[in-house]
C-alpha positions as a printed Julia matrix, in Angstrom:
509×3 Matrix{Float64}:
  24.73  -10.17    2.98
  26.16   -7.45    1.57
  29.3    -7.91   -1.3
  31.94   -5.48   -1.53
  34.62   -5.13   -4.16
  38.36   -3.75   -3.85
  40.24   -4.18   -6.64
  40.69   -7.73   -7.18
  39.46   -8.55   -3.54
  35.94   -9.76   -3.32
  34.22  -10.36   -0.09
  30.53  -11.09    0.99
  30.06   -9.68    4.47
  27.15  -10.03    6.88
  24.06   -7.42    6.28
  21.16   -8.98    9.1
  22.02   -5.3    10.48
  20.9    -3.26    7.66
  18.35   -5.85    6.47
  15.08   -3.58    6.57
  16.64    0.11    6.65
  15.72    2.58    3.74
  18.69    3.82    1.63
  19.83    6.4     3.33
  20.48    4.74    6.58
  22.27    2.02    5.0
  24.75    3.8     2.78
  25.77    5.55    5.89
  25.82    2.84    7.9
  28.29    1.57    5.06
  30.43    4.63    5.09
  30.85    4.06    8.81
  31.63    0.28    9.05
  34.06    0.65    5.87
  35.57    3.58    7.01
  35.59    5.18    3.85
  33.43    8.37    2.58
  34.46    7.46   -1.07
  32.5     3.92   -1.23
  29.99    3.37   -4.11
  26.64    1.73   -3.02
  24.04    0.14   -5.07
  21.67   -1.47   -3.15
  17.79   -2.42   -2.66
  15.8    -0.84    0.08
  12.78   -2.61    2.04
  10.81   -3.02   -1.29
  13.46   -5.18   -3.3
  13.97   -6.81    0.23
   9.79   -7.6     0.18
  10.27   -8.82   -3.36
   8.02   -6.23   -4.93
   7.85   -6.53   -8.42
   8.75   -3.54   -9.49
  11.88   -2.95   -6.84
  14.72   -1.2    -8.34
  18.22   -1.17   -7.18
  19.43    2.88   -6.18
  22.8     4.12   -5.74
  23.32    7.72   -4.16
  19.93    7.31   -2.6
  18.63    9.08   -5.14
  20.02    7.36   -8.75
  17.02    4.84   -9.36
  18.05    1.36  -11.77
  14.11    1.5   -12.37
  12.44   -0.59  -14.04
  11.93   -4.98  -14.44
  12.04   -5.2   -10.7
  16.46   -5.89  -10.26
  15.6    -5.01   -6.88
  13.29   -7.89   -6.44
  16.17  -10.07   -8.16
  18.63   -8.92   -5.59
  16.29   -9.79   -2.96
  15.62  -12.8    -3.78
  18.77  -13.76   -3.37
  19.5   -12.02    0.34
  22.03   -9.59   -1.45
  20.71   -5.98    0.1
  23.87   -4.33   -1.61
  27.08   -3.94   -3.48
  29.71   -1.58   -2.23
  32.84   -0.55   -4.75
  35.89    1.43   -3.42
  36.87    3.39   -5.87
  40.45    2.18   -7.96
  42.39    4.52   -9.92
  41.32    6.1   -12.97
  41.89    4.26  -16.35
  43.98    6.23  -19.09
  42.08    6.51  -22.49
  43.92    5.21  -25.86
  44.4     8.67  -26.94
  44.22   11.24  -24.19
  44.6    14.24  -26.32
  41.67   13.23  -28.34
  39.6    12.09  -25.44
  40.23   15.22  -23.47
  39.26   17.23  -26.71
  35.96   15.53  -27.1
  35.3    16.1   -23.05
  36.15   19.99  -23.27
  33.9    20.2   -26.6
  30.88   19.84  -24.09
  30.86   23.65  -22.73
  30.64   25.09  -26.36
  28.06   22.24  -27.51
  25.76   23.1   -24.66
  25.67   27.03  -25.5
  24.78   25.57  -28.89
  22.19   23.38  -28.18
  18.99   24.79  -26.01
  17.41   21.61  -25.41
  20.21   20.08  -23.78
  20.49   23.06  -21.71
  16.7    23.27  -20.56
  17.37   19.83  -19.05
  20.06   21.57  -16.98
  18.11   24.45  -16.15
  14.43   22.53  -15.66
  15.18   19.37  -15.24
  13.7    16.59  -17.53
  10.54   17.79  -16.01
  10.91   20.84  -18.22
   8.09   20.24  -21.1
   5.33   18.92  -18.18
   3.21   21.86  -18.8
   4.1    21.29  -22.05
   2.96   18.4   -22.5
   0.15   18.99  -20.99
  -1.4    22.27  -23.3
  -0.69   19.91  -26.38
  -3.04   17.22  -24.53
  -0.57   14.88  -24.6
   0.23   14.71  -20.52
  -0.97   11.1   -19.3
  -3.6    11.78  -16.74
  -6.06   10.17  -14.26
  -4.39    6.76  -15.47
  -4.67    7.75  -19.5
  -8.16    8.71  -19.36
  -7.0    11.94  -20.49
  -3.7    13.83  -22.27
  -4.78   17.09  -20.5
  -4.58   18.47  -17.04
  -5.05   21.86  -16.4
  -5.86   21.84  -13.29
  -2.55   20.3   -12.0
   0.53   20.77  -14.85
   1.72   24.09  -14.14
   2.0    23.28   -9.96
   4.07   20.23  -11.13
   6.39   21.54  -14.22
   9.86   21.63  -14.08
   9.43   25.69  -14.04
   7.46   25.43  -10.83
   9.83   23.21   -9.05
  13.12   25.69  -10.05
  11.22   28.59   -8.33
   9.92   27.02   -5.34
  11.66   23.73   -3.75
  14.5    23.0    -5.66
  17.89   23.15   -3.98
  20.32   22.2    -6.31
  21.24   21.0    -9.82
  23.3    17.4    -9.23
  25.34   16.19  -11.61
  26.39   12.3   -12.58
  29.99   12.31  -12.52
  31.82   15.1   -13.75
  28.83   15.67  -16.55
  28.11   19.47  -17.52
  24.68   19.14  -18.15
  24.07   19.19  -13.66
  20.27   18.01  -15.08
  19.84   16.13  -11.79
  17.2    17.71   -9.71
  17.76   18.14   -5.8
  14.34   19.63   -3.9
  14.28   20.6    -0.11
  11.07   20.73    1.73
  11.94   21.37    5.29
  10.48   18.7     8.02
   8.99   16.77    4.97
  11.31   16.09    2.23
  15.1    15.49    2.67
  17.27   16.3    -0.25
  19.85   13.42    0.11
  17.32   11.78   -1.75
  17.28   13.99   -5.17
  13.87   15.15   -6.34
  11.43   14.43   -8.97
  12.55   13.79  -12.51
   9.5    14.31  -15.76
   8.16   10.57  -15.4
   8.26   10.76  -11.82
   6.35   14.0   -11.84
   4.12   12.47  -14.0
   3.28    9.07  -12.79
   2.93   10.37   -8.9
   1.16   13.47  -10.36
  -0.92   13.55  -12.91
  -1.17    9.76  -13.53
  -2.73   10.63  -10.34
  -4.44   13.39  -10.53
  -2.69   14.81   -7.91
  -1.6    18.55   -8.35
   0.46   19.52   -5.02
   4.14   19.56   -5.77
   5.01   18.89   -2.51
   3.07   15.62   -2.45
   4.76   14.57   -5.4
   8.25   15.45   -3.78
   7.57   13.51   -0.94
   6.31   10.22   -2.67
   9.8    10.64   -4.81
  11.55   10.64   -1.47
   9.4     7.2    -0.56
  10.64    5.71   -3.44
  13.98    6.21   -3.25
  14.02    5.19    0.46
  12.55    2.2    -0.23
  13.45    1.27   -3.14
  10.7     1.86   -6.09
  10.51    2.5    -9.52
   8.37    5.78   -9.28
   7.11    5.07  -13.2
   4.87    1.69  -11.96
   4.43    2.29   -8.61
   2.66    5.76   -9.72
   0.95    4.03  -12.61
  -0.05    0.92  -10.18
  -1.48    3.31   -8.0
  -3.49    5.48  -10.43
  -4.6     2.0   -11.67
  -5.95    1.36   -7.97
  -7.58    4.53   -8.01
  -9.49    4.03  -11.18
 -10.56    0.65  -10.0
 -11.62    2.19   -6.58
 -13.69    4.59   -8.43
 -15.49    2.51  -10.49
 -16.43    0.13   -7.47
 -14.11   -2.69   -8.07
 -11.85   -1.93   -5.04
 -14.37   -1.4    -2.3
 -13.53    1.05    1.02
 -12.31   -2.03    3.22
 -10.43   -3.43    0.51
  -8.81   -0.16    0.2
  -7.49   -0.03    3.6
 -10.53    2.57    3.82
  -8.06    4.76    2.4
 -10.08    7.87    0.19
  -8.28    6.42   -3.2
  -9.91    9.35   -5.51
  -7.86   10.75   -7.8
  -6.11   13.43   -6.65
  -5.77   12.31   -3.28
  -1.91   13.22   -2.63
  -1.85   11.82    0.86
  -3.45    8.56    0.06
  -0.31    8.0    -2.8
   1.91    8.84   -0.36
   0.69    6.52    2.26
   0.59    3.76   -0.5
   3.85    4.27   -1.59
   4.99    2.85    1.88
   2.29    0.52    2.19
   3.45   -1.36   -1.1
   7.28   -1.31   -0.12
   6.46   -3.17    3.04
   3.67   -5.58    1.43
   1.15   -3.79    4.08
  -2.84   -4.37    3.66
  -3.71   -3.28   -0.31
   0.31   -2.52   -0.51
   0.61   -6.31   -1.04
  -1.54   -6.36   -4.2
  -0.18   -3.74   -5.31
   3.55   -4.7    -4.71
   2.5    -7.19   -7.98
   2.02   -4.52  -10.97
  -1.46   -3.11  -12.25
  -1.16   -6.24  -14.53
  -1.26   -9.05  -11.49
  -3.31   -7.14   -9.63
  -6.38   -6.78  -12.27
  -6.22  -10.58  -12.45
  -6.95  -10.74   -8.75
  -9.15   -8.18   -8.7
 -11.53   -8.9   -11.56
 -14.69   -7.45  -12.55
 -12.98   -6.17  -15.82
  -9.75   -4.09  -13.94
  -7.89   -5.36  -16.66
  -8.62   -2.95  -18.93
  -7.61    0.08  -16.54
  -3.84   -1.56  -16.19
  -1.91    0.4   -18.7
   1.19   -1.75  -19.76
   2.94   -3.9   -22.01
   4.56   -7.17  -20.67
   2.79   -6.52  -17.23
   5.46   -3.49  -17.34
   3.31    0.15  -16.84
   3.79    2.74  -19.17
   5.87    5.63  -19.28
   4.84    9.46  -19.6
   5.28    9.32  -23.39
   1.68    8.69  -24.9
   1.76    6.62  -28.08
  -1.05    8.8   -29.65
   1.42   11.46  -30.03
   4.21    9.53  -30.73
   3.31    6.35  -32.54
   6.99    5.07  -33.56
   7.77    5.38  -29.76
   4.3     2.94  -29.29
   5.5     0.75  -31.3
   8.52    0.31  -29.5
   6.64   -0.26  -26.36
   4.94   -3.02  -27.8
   7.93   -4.93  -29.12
  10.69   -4.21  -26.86
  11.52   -7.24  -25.21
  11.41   -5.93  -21.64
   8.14   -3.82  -21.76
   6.99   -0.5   -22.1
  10.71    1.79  -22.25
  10.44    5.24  -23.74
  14.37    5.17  -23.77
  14.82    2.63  -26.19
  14.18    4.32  -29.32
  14.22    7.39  -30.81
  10.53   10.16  -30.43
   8.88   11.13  -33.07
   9.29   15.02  -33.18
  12.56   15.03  -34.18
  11.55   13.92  -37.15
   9.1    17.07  -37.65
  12.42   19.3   -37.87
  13.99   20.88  -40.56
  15.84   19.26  -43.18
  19.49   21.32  -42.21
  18.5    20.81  -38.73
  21.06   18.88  -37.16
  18.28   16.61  -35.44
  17.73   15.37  -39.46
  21.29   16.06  -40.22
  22.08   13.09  -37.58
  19.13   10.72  -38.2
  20.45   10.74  -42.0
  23.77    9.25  -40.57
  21.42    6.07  -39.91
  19.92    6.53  -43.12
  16.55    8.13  -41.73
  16.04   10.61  -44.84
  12.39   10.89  -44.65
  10.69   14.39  -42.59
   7.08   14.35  -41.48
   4.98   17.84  -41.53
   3.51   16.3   -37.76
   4.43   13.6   -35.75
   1.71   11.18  -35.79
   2.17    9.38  -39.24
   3.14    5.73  -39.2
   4.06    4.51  -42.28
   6.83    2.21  -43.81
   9.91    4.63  -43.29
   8.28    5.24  -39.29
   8.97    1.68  -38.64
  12.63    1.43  -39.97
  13.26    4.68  -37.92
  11.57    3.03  -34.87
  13.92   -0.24  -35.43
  16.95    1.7   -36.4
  17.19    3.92  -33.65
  16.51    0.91  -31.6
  19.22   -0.38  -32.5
  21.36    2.97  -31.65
  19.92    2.72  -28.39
  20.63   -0.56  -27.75
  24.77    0.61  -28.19
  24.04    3.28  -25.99
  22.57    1.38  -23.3
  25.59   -1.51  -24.28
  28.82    1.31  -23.46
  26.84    2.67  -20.45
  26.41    6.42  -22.44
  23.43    8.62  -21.21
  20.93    9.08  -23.42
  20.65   13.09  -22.92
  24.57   13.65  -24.46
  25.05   10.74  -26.83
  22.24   10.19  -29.0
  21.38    9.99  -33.01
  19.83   13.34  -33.3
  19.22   16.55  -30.67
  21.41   15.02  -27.8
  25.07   16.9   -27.82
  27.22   13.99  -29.32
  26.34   12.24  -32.36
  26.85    9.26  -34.45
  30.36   10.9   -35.59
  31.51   12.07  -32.05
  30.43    7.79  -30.52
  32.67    6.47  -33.42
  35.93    8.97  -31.82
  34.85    8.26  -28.6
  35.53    4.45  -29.21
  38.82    5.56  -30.89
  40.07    8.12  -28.67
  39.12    6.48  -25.16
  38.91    2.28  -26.19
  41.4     2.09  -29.19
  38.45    0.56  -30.74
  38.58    1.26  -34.41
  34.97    0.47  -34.97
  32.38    1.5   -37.29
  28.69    2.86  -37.5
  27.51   -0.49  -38.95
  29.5    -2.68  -35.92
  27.86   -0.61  -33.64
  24.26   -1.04  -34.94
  25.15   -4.45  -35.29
  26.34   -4.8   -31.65
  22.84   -3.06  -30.56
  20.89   -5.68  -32.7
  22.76   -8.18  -31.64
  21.67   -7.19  -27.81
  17.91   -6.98  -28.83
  17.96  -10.37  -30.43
  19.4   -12.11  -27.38
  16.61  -10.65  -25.16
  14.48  -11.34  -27.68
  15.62  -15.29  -27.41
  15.37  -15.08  -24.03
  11.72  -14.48  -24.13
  10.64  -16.92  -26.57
  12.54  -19.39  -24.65
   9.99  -18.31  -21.76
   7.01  -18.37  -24.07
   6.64  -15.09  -25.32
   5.02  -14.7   -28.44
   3.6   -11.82  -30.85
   0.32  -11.88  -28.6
   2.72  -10.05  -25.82
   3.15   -7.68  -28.28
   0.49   -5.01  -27.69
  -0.64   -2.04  -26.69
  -3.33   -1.78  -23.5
  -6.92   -0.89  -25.28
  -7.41    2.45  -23.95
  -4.53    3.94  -26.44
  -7.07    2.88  -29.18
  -9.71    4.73  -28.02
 -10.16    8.24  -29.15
  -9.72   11.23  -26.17
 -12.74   12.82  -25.3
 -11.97   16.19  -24.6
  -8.93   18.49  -24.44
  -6.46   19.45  -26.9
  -5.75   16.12  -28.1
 -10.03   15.42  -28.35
  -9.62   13.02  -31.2
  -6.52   11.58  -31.16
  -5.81    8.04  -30.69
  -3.47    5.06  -31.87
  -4.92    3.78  -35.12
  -4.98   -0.41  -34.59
  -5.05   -1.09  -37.93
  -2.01    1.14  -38.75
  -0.19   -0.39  -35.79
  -0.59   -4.16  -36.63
   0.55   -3.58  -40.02
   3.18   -1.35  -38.38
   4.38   -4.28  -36.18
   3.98   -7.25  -39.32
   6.68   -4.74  -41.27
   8.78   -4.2   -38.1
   9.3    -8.04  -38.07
  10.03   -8.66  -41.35
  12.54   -5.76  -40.87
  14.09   -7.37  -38.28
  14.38  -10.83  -38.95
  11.72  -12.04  -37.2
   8.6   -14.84  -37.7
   6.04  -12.44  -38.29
   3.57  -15.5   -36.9
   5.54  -15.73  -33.84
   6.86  -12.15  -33.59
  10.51  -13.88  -32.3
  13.82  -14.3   -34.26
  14.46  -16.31  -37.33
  17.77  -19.44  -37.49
  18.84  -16.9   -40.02
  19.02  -13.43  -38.05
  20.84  -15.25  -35.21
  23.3   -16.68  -37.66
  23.61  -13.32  -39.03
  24.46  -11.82  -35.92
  26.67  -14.73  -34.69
  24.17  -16.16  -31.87
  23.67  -19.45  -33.25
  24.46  -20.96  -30.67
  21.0   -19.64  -28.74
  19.72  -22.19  -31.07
């Protein structure tokens, strides 16, 4: 079935017809049968329909809902999408105030470069980057550094060559959405490649040909994948394939070496439909190393059975942190990253972060002390609001995004009425952690889920970042302090009868 909503009408309809079209057919198809050009679609493509666990829900064909496999959920119960007809618009609380904080954008942008970049470059702007400070995830986190491969697949490189267009979400100035075109191989209704997309199909990978990774972002959004595990799933195949645990026939005598572009490609569809090694895969790196044995465990990088994001915890080690004890795995968009606290003090990145109370600057990044840890929970926190009043991350933030903590508290003002506070907020993000967090130690999480894969402890062995690596003993005491910060039993790692009486969710008890 499909459900579509009208107002106040509400009406499941039959969908056997688009059960097992990709996304683009079926919001067409939609369009057509509804009559209306104006619909909005979120639905699952063939993967969440196959119940692959890492499914994601799209909308525009090319907006991915990513990551902890909704597609899957919506599968599971027959529902291959939800169509909205658009109502009229809502009126803020105070329209001249609301209007005044929507025409501020234009003037904050020409103030603020990095916001811009994402406009000009994408989010896949600092790949190369990345990359020259060793700090690029490659050949499934073997390495930080991958010169062979970063500049073909930097946000640069895709402006000059096959990008079409900068999209926009609704009426947002920042148009950081990237559209590519390559003609007879990839079809820009379905966007293009965003940093961890480039990343996980790339150099995850190992692959280095742009217009592989292009096309395996156009897979993904037909079907219906989040391109973050289904890259790092495959890399994770093509480690184990290399070091003899996945033999050729198992393999679908598919050449899985890194850098093979073609063979991701081909995998990508394979997994969606739950086709030869694509049905293994379809379960995560993490299922998949049980089944495959041998010692594949240790080549599945991710927390919760959740892969990792392009953001390496060696670099950033508030951000690893996070990884480890946010309840819904590895996220690099629930907290705050590390560099911005390497700025000035009258930068306006610190000028924010002291809002929160964050006082303390670090000369480099890769400290984790006491203060790291309240910053890592603390901006958790601000995240969690974010996430909470459906805000993007890249305008409202607590520190280089163009709206701060001052500008969210007049945005609840001018467009709710809401006369709120800073500390209501941070207690309304806490308060959204905590109930995941009971959710899971209902299920029988415990601190043991709390971890980082093994490799991240291991020091690189060559590149830039030669060296570098998370330090465990500075991460378990890291984690101890984070739960006594939060209110949690450090034996357990899950919340305390008095933090959900603080927060009014006693009645999880």
């Amino acid at each position: 079935v499909y459900l579509t909503i009208d107002g106040d009408q509400a009406q499941l309809r039959d969908a056997s017809h688009l059960w097992g079209k990709v996304t683009g057919e079926v919001e067409s198809a939609l369009q057509e049968e509804l009559g209306d050009k104006h619909i909005e679609v979120a639905q699952i493509g063939p993967a969440g329909e196959n119940l692959v666990k890492y499914a994601c829900i799209i909308n525009k064909c090319s907006r991915a809902n990513g990551r902890n496999g909704m597609g899957a959920v919506m599968g599971s119960k027959n529902l291959k999408a939800m169509v909205v007809k658009k109502g009229k618009p809502m009126t803020a609380a105070d329209s001249d105030a609301f209007m005044g904080l929507s025409r501020s954008v234009r003037k904050l942008l020409e103030e603020n470069e990095g916001v811009a970049g994402l406009g000009l470059n994408g989010t896949d702007g600092d790949l190369e980057g990345f990359s020259d400070e060793g700090f690029l995830p490659t050949r499934n986190w073997k390495t930080g550094y991958f010169p062979e491969g970063a500049n073909n697949i930097t946000g640069t490189t895709m402006y000059d060559t096959v990008l079409k267009e900068r999209d926009t979400c609704y009426a947002c100035a920042v148009r950081c959405k990237r559209v590519a075109e390559i003609p007879g191989r990839v079809d820009p209704v379905y966007g293009g490649p965003e940093y961890e997309t480039c990343a996980a199909l790339g150099s995850y990978c190992g692959v280095t040909d742009l217009a592989d990774v292009c096309e395996a972002n156009m897979l993904c959004n037909m079907y219906g994948l989040d391109t973050i595990s289904c890259g790092a799933t495959i890399s994770f195949a093509m480690e184990c394939f290399e070091e003899g645990l996945l033999k050729p026939e198992q393999a679908d005598d598919l050449d899985l070496k890194f850098g093979n572009g073609a063979a991701v490609n081909t995998l990508v569809k394979k997994i969606a439909m739950r086709e030869g090694l694509g049905d293994l895969l379809a379960e995560g790196s993490a299922r998949a190393a049980e089944k495959i044995g041998g010692g594949a465990e240790k080549f599945s990088m991710s927390v919760k059975k959740q892969e990792l994001p392009a953001h390496m915890p060696q670099y950033k080690p508030a951000v690893g942190l996070v990884y480890a004890v946010n309840p819904f795995g590895a996220d690099h968009q629930s907290s705050e990253h590390d560099v911005f606290l390497v700025m000035p003090p009258d930068s306006r990145e610190r000028e924010r972060l002291s809002k929160l109370g964050l006082w303390k600057g670090y000369d480099n990044p890769f400290e984790l002390d006491s203060e790291k840890v309240r910053f890592a929970l603390d901006t958790q926190k601000y995240f969690s609001v974010l996430d909470s009043l459906s805000l993007c991350q890249f305008v409202w933030g607590p520190s280089w995004e163009l709206y701060g903590p001052d500008e969210l508290l007049e945005l609840c003002r001018a467009g709710l009425g809401w006369e709120t506070s800073l500390y209501e907020l941070m207690m309304a993000g806490e308060r959204r952690i905590n109930m995941m967090r009971q959710f899971n130690a209902r299920e029988g999480f415990t601190a043991a889920d709390d971890t980082l894969p093994a490799r991240l402890f291991e020091p690189f062995a060559d590149g830039p970042s030669k060296g570098k690596h998370v330090d465990r003993d500075a991460f378990e005491d890291a984690k101890k302090l984070y739960y006594e910060m939060a209110g949690w039993n450090p034996e357990t790692g899950n919340p305390t009868e008095a933090t959900l009486k603080k927060l009014s969710l006693d009645w999880l008890l």
